Coordinates of C-alpha atoms in Angstrom, one line a residue:
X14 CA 60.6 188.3 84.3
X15 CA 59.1 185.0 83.0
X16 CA 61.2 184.5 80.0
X17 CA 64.7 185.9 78.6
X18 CA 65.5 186.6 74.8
X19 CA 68.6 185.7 73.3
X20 CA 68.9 189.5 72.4
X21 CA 69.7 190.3 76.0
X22 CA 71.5 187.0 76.8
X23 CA 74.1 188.3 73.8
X24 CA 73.8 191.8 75.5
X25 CA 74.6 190.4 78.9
X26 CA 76.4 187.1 78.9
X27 CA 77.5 187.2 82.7
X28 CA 74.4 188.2 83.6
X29 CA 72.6 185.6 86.4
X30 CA 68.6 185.8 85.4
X31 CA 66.5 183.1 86.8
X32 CA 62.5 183.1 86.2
X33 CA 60.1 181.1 87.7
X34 CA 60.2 178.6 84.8
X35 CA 64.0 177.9 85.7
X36 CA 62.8 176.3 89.4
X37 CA 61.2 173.8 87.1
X38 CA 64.5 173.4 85.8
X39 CA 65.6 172.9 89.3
X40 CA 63.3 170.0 90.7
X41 CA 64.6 167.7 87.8
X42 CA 67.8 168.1 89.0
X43 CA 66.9 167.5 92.5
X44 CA 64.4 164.4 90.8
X45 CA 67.3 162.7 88.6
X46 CA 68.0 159.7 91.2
X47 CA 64.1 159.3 92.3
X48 CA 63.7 156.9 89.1
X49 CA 62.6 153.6 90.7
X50 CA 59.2 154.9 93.0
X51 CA 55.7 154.5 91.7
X52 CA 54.9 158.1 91.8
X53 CA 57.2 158.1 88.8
X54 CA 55.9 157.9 85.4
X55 CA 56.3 154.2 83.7
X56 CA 58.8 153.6 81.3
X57 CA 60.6 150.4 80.0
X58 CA 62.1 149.4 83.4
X59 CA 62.2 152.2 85.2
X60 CA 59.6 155.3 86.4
X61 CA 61.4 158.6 86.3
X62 CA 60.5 161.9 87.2
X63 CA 62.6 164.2 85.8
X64 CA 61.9 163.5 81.9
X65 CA 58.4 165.6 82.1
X66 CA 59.8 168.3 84.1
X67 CA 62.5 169.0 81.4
X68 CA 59.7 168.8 78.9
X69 CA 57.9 171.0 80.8
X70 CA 60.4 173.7 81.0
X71 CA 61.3 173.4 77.3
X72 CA 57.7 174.1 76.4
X73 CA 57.4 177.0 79.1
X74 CA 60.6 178.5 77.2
X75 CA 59.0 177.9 73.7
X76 CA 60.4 181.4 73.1
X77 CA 64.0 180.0 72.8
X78 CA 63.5 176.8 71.0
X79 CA 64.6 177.9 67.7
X80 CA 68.1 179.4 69.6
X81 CA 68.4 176.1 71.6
X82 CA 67.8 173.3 68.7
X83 CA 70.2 175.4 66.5
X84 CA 72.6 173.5 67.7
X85 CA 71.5 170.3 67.4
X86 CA 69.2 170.1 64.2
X87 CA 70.3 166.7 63.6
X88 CA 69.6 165.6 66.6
X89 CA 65.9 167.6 66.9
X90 CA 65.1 166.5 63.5
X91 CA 66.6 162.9 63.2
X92 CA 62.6 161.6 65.1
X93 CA 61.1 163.4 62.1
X94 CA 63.0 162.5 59.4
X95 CA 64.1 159.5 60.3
X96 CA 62.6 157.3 63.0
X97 CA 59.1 158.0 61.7
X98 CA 59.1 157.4 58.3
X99 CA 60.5 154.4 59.0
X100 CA 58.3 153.3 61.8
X101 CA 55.2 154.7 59.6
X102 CA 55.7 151.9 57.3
X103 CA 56.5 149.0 60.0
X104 CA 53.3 150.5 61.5
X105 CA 51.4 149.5 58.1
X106 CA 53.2 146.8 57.0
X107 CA 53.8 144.7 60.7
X108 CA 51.5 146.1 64.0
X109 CA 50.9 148.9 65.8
X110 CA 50.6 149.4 69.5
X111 CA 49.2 152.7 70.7
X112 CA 50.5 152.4 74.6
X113 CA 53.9 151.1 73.9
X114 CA 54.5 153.5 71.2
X115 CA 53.6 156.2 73.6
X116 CA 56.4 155.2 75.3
X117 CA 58.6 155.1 73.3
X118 CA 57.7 158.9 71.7
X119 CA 57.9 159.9 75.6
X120 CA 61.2 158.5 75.9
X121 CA 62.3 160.1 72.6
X122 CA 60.7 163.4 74.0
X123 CA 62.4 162.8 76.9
X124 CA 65.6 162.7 75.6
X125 CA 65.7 165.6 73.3
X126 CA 64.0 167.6 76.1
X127 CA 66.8 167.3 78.3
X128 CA 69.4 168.1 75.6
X129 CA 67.0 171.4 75.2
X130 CA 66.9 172.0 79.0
X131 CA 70.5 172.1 79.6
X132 CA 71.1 174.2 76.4
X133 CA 68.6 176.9 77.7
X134 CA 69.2 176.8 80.6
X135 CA 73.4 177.1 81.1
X136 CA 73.9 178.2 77.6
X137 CA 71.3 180.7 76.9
X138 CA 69.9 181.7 80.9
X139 CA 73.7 181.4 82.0
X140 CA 72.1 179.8 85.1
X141 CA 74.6 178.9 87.9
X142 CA 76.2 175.5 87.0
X143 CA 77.9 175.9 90.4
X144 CA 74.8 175.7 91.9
X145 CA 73.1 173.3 89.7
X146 CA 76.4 171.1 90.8
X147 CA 75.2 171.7 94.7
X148 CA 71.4 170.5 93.8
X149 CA 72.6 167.4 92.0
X150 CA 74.8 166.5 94.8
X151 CA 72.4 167.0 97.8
X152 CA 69.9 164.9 95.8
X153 CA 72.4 161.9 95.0
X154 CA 73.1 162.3 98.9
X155 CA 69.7 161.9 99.8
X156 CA 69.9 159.1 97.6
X157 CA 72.7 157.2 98.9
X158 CA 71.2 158.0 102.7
X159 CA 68.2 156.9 101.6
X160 CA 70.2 153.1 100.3
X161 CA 71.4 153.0 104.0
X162 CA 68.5 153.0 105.4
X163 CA 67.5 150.5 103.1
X164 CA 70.1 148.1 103.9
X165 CA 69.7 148.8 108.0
X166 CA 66.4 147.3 107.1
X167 CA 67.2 144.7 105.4
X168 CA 70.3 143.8 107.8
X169 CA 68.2 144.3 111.0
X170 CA 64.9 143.0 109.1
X171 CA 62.9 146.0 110.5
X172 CA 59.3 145.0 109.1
X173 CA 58.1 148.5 109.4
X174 CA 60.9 150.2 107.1
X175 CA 60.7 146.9 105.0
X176 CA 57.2 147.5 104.1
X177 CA 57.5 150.9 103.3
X178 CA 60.3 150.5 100.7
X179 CA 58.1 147.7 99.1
X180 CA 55.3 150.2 98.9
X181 CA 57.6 153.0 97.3
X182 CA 59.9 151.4 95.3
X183 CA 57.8 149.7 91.4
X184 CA 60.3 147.3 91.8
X185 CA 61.7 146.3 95.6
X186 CA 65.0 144.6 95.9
X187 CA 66.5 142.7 98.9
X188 CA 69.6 144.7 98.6
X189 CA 70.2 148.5 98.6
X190 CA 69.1 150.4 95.4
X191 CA 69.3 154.3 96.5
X192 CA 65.8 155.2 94.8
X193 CA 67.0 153.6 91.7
X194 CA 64.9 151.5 89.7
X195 CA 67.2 148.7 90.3
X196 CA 70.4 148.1 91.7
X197 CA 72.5 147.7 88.4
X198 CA 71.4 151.1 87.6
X199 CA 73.7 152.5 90.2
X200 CA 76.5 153.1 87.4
X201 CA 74.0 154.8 85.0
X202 CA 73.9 157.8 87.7
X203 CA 77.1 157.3 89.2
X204 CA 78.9 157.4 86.0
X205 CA 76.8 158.6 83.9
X206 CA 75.5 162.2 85.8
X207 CA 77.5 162.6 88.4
X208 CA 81.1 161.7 86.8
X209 CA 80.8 163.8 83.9
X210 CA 79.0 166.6 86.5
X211 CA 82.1 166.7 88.5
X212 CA 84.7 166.5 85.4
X213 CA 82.2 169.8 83.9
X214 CA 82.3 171.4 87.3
X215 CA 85.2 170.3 89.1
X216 CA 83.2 170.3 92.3
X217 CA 85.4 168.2 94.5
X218 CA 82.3 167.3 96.8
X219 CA 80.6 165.2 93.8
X220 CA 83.7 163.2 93.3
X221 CA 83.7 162.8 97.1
X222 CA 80.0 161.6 96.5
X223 CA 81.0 159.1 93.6
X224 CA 84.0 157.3 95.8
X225 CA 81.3 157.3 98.5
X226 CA 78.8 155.8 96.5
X227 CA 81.6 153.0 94.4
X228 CA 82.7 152.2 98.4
X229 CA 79.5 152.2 99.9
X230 CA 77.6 149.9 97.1
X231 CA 80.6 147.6 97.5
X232 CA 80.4 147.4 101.5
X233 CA 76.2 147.4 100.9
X234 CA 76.7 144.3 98.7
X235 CA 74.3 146.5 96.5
X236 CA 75.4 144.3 92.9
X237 CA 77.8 142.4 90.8
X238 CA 77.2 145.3 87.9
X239 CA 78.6 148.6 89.9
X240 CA 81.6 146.2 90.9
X241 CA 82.5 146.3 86.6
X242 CA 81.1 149.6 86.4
X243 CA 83.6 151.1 89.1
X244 CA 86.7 149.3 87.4
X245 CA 85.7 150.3 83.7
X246 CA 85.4 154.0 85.0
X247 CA 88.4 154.1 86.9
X248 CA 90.3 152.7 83.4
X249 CA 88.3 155.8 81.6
X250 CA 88.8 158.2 84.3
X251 CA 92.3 157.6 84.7
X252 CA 93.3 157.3 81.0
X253 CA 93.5 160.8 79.8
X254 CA 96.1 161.7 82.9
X255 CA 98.4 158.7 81.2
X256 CA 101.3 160.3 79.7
X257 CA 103.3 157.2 77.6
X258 CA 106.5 159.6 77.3
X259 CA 108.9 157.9 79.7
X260 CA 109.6 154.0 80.9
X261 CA 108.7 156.0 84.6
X262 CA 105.0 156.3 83.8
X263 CA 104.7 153.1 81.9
X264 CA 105.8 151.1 84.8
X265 CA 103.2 153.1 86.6
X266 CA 100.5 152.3 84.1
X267 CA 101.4 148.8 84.5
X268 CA 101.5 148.5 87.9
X269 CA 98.3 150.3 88.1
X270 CA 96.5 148.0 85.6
X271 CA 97.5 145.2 87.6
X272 CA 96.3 146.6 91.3
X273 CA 93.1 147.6 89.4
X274 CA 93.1 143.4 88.3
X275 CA 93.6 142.1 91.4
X276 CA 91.0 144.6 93.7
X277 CA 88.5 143.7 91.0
X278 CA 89.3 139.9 91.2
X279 CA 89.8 140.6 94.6
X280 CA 85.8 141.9 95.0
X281 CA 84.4 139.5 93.4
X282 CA 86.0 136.2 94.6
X283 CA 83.7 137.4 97.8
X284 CA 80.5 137.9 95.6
X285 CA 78.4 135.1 95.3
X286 CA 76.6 135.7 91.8
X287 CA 80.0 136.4 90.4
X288 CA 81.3 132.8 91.5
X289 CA 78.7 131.2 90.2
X290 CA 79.1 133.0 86.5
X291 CA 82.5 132.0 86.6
X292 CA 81.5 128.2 87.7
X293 CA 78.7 128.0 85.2
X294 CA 78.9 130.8 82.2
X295 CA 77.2 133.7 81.7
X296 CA 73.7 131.9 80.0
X297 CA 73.5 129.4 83.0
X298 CA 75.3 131.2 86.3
X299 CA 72.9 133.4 87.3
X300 CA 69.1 133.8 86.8
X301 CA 69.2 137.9 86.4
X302 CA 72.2 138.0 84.1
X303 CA 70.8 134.8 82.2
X304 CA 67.5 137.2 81.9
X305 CA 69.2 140.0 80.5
X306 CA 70.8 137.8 77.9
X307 CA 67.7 135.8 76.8
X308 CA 66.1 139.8 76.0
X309 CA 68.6 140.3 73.6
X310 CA 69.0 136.7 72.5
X311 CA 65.4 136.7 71.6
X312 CA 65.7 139.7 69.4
X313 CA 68.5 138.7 67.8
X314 CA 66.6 135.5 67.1
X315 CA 64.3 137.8 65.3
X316 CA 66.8 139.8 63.5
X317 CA 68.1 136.8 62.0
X318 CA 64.9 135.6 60.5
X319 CA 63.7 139.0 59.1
X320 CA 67.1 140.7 57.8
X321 CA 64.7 144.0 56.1
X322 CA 63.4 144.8 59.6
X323 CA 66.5 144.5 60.8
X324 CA 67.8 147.1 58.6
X325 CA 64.9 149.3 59.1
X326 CA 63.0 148.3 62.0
X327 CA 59.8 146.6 63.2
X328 CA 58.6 150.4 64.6
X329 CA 58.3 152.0 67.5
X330 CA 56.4 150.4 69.9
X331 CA 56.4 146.8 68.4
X332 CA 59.0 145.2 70.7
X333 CA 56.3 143.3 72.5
X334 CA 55.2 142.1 69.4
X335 CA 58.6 140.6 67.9
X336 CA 59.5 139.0 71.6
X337 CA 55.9 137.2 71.1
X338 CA 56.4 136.3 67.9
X339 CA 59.7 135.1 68.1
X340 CA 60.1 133.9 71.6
X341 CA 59.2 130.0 70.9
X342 CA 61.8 129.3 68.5
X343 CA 64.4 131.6 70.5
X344 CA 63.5 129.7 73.9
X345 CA 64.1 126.3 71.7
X346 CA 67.6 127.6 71.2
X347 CA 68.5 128.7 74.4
X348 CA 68.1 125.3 75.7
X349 CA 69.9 123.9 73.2
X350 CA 72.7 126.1 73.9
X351 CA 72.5 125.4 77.8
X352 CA 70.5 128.7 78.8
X353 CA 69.2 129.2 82.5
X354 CA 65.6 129.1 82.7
X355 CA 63.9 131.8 84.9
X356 CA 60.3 133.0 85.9
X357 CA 61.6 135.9 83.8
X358 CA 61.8 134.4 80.7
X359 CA 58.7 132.4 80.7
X360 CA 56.9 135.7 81.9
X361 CA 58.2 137.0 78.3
X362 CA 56.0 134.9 76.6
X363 CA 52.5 136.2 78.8
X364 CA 50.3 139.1 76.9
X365 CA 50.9 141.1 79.4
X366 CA 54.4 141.8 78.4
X367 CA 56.0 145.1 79.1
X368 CA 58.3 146.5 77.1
X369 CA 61.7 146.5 77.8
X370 CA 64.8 144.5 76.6
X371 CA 67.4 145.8 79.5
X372 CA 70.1 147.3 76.7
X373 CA 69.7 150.5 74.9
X374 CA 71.4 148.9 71.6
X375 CA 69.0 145.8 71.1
X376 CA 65.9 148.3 71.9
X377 CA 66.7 150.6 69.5
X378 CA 67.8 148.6 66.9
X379 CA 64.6 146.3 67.3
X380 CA 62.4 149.6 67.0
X381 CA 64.1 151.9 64.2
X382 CA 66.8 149.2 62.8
X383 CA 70.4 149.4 62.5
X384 CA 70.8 151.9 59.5
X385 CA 68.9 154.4 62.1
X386 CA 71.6 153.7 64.5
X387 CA 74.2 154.2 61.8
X388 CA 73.1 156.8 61.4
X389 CA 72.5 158.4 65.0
X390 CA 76.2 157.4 65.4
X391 CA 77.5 159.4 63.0
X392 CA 75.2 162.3 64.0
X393 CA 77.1 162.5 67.3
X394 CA 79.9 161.9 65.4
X395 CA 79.5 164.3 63.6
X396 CA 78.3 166.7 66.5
X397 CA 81.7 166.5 68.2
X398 CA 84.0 167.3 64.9
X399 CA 81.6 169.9 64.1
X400 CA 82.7 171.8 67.9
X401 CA 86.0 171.0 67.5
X402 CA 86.1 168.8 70.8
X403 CA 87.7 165.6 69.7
X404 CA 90.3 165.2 72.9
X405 CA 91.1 162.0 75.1
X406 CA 88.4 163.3 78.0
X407 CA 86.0 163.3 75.5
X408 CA 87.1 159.8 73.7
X409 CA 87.0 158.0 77.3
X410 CA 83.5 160.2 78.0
X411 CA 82.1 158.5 75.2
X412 CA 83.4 155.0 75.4
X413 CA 82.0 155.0 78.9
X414 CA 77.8 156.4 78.1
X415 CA 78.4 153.8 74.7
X416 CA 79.5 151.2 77.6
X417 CA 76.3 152.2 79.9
X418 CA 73.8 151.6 77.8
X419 CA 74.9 148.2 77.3
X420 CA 72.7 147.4 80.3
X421 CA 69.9 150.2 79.6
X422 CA 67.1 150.6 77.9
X423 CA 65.9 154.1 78.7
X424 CA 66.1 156.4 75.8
X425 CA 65.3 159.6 77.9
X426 CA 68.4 158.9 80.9
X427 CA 70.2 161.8 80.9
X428 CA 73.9 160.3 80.3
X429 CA 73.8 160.4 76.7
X430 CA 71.6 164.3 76.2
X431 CA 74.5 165.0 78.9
X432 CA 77.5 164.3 76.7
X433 CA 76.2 165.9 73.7
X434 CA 75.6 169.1 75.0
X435 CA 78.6 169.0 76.9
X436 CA 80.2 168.5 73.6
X437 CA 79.0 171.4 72.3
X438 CA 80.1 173.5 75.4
X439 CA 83.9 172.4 74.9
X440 CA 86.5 173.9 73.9
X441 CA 89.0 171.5 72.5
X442 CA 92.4 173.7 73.5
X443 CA 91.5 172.9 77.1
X444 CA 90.6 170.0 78.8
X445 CA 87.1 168.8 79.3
X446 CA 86.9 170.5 82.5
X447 CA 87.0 174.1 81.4
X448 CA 83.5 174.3 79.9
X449 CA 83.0 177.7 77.6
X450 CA 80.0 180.1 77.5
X451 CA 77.8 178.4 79.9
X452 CA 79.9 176.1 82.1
X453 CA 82.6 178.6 83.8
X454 CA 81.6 178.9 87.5
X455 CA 79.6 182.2 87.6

C-alpha cells in the first residue's frame, strides 16, 4: 500500500502501516546530524540533507496534506499571506535576488515540510515513534563516533584522515564537529532534536547519548558555545522537577544553582577563547564571537537608518544587499566602539557575499521585518493555547529553541517545526512526556 487515508487511520488508530514513502521519512531521520558535508545542499551556513527528504515525502503523501496542515493553517498560510506580500513590495521598491531568495523559500519550505512530515507521519500513519527514537539515536551515534575520529586526527595529526575530513566537511574545523556544519552547532542538535526526542519518548538511551555528547564535547575541547549551551539546558531541563513548597527543596535549588556556577566557571577558567572574552569583551576577545556580533551589528546598523524596512522588511533574499549597503558606515562604528577586526568581517564587504547572519532573529527580521515576527510569535502563541498545552515542560521547551536560535540562522532546523508539532501532540493534564494520539510507544 503506497498511501493511507485518514478514513482508515480514524478506523484503525493502533494500526502500524508503513509504505514505501515512509522509508523516505526514515533517511531524514537517519540524515538530521549529516548537515555540514558538501554532498549537502547549501544553505545560509550550513548544507543539510534532511530538509528535501521531508519535502519529498510531504509531496509523495499529497493525499493527506489537507488532514496534516489542518492543524497548523497559520503556520502553512503565514508564507502566503504574510511573508510574501510583504517581500513582493521590498522586491519592487529595494532589489531582488533570484539565488538568495531561493534560499530562503527552500528554507521556508524546509521548515513547514518537516512540521508536515512529523504530522503525517506519527499523527496520521501512527508510525512507530519508538523506532523513529532508535534511528535518531544510532545516527547521532555515528555522529559523535565520527567527532572522535576527528579529534584522533587532529591529536595524532594523521594527514590521511586530516585530508579526508577537509574534503567532506564545506567548512573543516581544527576541533571536533560530529558532521555538523560547525562546532557551535552541537547544542542546536543536542538540545534541540535529541532533548526534546528523549523528553517525547523517554528513551533512556538518547539521554545516555546527550550526557555523552555534553561530556564528550567538553573533554574534545569541541567549543566555548556547547559549554553555555549544556548549563542553560540543565537550568531548563531541571526546572520543571523544582517544587518551591518546602525550605528542604529550596536549599536544594540553591545549592544546585551554585554547583551548576562553579562547574561552569569551573570549565571555562580552562578554555582559552573564554579567558580571553573575559580579559577583553565580547566585540574584541575573540575573532569568531566578534564575527558573529559584527553580522548582527551591521544589520542593526541598517535597521536604524531605514525604520519602514525595519517594520516590514527589505525581502526575502536581500540580506546580501543591506550588509553591502550598510557595511561601511557600520564597520566605522565598530571601530569606534573598539570592535575586533577579522578576515571575516572584511570578507562581508566582497560581492561574493553569502547569505547568512549566524542568528535566526536578525535574519528574519532583516528579511520579513519585525511586525512578521510579531506576528509568527503570537502564531505559536497562539498554537500552544489553542491545544491546551501551556505547562512548565513546555515553558522551559520554548525558552530553550527561542535561546537556540540566538546563534542560528537556519529556518528549516528542525528544533523549532519539532516544538510545534509536539505542542499539538500534548496533552496538558500530563507532563510533556506522555505524548497523545501519535506519540504513545506503539
Amino acid at each position: 500500500m503506497n498511501t493511507i487515508s485518514p478514513t482508515d487511520t480514524e478506523l484503525a488508530p493502533r494500526l502500524i502501516l508503513i509504505d514505501k514513502y515512509d522509508y523516505i521519512f526514515y533517511a531524514a531521520l537517519a540524515l538530521l546530524p549529516v548537515d555540514g558535508t558538501v554532498i549537502g545542499i547549501r544553505m545560509p551556513y550550513w548544507s543539510p540533507i534532511s530538509p528535501i527528504l521531508f519535502l519529498c515525502y510531504v509531496c509523495l503523501n499529497w493525499r493527506l496534506l489537507h488532514t496534516s496542515a489542518r492543524p497548523y493553517l497559520g503556520f502553512m498560510l503565514f508564507p502566503i499571506t504574510v511573508l510574501l506580500p510583504l517581500s513582493a513590495f521590498a522586491w519592487s521598491t529595494y532589489h531582488f535576488r533570484l539565488i538568495t531568495t531561493i534560499t530562503t523559500a527552500l528554507g521556508i519550505l524546509g521548515f513547514l515540510s518537516c512540521l508536515l512530515s512529523l504530522h503525517i507521519a506519527f499523527s496520521i500513519k501512527k508510525l512507530s515513534t519508538s523506532f523513529a527514537a532508535s534511528i535518531i539515536g544510532v545516527a547521532y551515534w555515528v555522529a559523535f563516533v565520527v567527532g572522535v575520529i576527528e579529534f584522533l586526527a587532529l591529536r595524532l595529526d594523521i594527514h590521511n584522515l586530516r585530508s579526508y575530513f577537509a574534503h567532506l566537511m564545506l567548512r573543516p574545523y581544527n576541533r571536533p564537529q560530529f558532521l555538523f556544519a560547525e562546532p557551535s552547532y552541537i547544542g542546536m542538535h543536542v538540545f534541540g532534536v535529541l532533548l526534546p526526542t528523549y523528553w517525547m519518548t523517554k528513551n533512556k538511551r538518547l539521554r545516555t547519548l546527550v550526557f555523552t555528547f555534553i561530556i564528550g564535547s567538553f573533554l574534545m575541547g569541541s567549543g566555548l558555545r556547547i559549554i553555555i549551551d549544556s548549563a542553560i539546558a540543565c537550568v531548563l531541563w531541571a526546572l520543571p522537577h523544582i517544587k518551591f513548597n518546602s525550605r528542604r527543596n529550596r536549599l536544594i535549588t540553591i545549592g544546585g544553582a551554585a554547583s551548576l556556577i562553579a562547574a561552569t566557571a569551573l570549565v571555562l577558567s580552562f578554555n582559552e577563547r573564554a579567558a580571553n572574552i573575559i580579559h577583553h569583551g565580547l566585540i574584541g576577545g575573540d575573532g569568531s564571537m566578534s564575527a558573529r556580533i559584527f553580522h548582527a551589528f551591521v544589520l542593526a546598523r541598517a535597521w536604524a537608518s531605514d525604520v519602514p524596512r525595519f517594520l516590514i522588511g527589505f525581502g526575502a533574499g536581500n540580506i546580501p544587499t543591506v550588509v553591502n549597503a550598510h557595511f561601511k558606515s557600520a564597520h566605522q562604528d565598530w571601530n569606534a566602539i573598539g570592535g575586533r577586526n577579522s578576515w571575516e568581517i572584511n570578507n562581508l564587504n566582497t560581492p561574493t557575499y553569502n547569505q547568512f547572519t549566524m542568528s535566526g532573529y536578525t535574519s528574519f527580521i532583516t528579511e520579513f521585518g519585525i511586525l512578521a515576527f510579531i506576528i509568527f510569535i503570537m502564531l505559536v502563541i497562539i498554537h500552544i493555547s489553542i491545544n491546551d498545552a501551556w505547562n512548565k515542560k513546555s515553558v522551559c521547551w520554548f525558552i530553550l529553541v527561542a535561546y537556540l536560535y540566538i546563534q542560528f540562522e537556519g529556518y528549516a532546523f528542525y528544533a523549532l517545526p519539532l516544538y510545534i508539532w509536539g505542542m499539538h501532540n500534548t496533552l496538558s493534564s500530563h507532563p510533556i512526556a506522555h505524548i497523545a494520539c501519535g506519540l504513545r510507544k506503539v
